[in-house]
């Protein structure tokens, strides 16, 4: 029986990296997508191929670039002949004061976080068979928290949740589409935050800590697996319960 195939966008670091490792540990061939972090992508490929009996394919592509996405999908199909799971994880965020928000940054955030996810989902769906799955990585930003300094990011993540429900309808009954709304996680993106701020945020989380990326990856895997075969069009909070 051939290994299933998963494409995880923005997967050379952080939650994307943890997700690649989770799927590889379950016997999936993995597609590592990156835009800038080539070294990290190559290291991840070596890690999963050396530790799991799977194949890893690295592809550089900007998810907001339609032509690059189409080329990426064609490369995957040429290599593996199918795609069973898509994880739309690629995203960007700008943190600055409200008055310093630049319109070009606003547009870029929406272009990558929402339009990029749409482009990849549309192109991947053309090659997905019945029983395939898409998981979008959203955030509790904008749905549970208020942060005007990154309101473009918040809006993009709400948009991604709306896209999730629309795609679940569009691709029914063959492809399930769900999303996770994540809270704080121990990733490189957050490691340089002030210690006082980290402790303050941890105090708002019922579990009392940030998530390990592997915990988020396990939820993503669950939503893509047969164990969640009757879950569709849902947004699952993975934030330790933040208030």
Short mmCIF file of C-alpha atoms in Angstrom, two decimals, residues 83-172:
data_model
loop_
_atom_site.label_atom_id
_atom_site.label_comp_id
_atom_site.label_asym_id
_atom_site.label_seq_id
_atom_site.Cartn_x
_atom_site.Cartn_y
_atom_site.Cartn_z
CA UNK A 83 -2.33 14.60 -2.54
CA UNK A 84 -4.40 13.26 0.36
CA UNK A 85 -4.10 16.09 2.87
CA UNK A 86 -3.48 19.82 2.62
CA UNK A 87 -2.55 21.88 5.66
CA UNK A 88 -2.77 25.61 4.93
CA UNK A 89 -0.28 26.82 7.50
CA UNK A 90 1.67 29.57 5.70
CA UNK A 91 1.00 33.01 7.08
CA UNK A 92 2.52 36.36 7.98
CA UNK A 93 1.91 38.88 10.74
CA UNK A 94 3.00 42.45 11.41
CA UNK A 95 3.01 43.87 14.93
CA UNK A 96 3.08 47.65 15.23
CA UNK A 97 1.04 50.45 16.72
CA UNK A 98 -2.37 51.12 15.19
CA UNK A 99 -1.24 54.43 13.72
CA UNK A 100 1.75 52.78 12.03
CA UNK A 101 -0.26 50.23 10.04
CA UNK A 102 0.69 50.53 6.39
CA UNK A 103 -1.92 49.77 3.73
CA UNK A 104 0.59 47.74 1.72
CA UNK A 105 1.26 45.56 4.77
CA UNK A 106 -2.49 45.17 5.28
CA UNK A 107 -2.92 44.03 1.68
CA UNK A 108 0.05 41.65 1.91
CA UNK A 109 -1.33 40.02 5.05
CA UNK A 110 -4.67 39.33 3.40
CA UNK A 111 -2.95 38.22 0.20
CA UNK A 112 -0.85 35.58 1.95
CA UNK A 113 -3.13 34.46 4.79
CA UNK A 114 -6.45 34.32 2.94
CA UNK A 115 -5.96 34.49 -0.80
CA UNK A 116 -2.93 32.20 -0.58
CA UNK A 117 -4.93 29.58 1.30
CA UNK A 118 -7.70 29.85 -1.31
CA UNK A 119 -5.30 29.42 -4.23
CA UNK A 120 -3.61 26.37 -2.74
CA UNK A 121 -6.91 24.74 -1.73
CA UNK A 122 -8.41 25.33 -5.17
CA UNK A 123 -5.43 23.86 -7.00
CA UNK A 124 -4.95 20.90 -4.64
CA UNK A 125 -8.65 19.99 -4.72
CA UNK A 126 -8.36 19.18 -8.43
CA UNK A 127 -6.25 16.16 -7.53
CA UNK A 128 -7.88 15.05 -4.29
CA UNK A 129 -9.95 11.90 -4.11
CA UNK A 130 -12.97 11.09 -1.94
CA UNK A 131 -11.93 10.98 1.70
CA UNK A 132 -9.24 13.66 1.38
CA UNK A 133 -8.96 16.50 3.88
CA UNK A 134 -7.94 20.14 4.17
CA UNK A 135 -7.03 21.77 7.49
CA UNK A 136 -6.59 25.54 7.70
CA UNK A 137 -4.46 26.99 10.49
CA UNK A 138 -6.34 30.00 11.86
CA UNK A 139 -6.02 31.81 15.17
CA UNK A 140 -7.95 32.96 18.20
CA UNK A 141 -6.80 36.47 17.22
CA UNK A 142 -9.88 38.39 16.25
CA UNK A 143 -12.29 35.77 17.59
CA UNK A 144 -11.30 35.65 21.26
CA UNK A 145 -8.70 38.39 21.64
CA UNK A 146 -8.53 42.07 20.72
CA UNK A 147 -5.24 43.39 19.34
CA UNK A 148 -5.48 46.54 17.18
CA UNK A 149 -1.72 46.45 16.55
CA UNK A 150 -2.23 43.46 14.24
CA UNK A 151 -5.83 43.98 13.14
CA UNK A 152 -4.95 42.99 9.58
CA UNK A 153 -3.75 39.61 10.88
CA UNK A 154 -6.91 39.26 12.99
CA UNK A 155 -9.13 40.01 10.00
CA UNK A 156 -7.18 37.55 7.84
CA UNK A 157 -7.68 34.75 10.34
CA UNK A 158 -11.42 35.42 10.59
CA UNK A 159 -11.45 35.38 6.79
CA UNK A 160 -9.69 32.01 6.84
CA UNK A 161 -12.42 30.64 9.08
CA UNK A 162 -15.08 31.86 6.66
CA UNK A 163 -13.12 30.32 3.79
CA UNK A 164 -13.09 27.04 5.70
CA UNK A 165 -16.88 26.86 5.85
CA UNK A 166 -17.26 27.91 2.21
CA UNK A 167 -14.77 25.28 1.02
CA UNK A 168 -16.47 22.59 3.11
CA UNK A 169 -19.65 23.40 1.18
CA UNK A 170 -17.90 23.67 -2.18
CA UNK A 171 -16.03 20.37 -1.88
CA UNK A 172 -18.79 18.28 -0.28
#
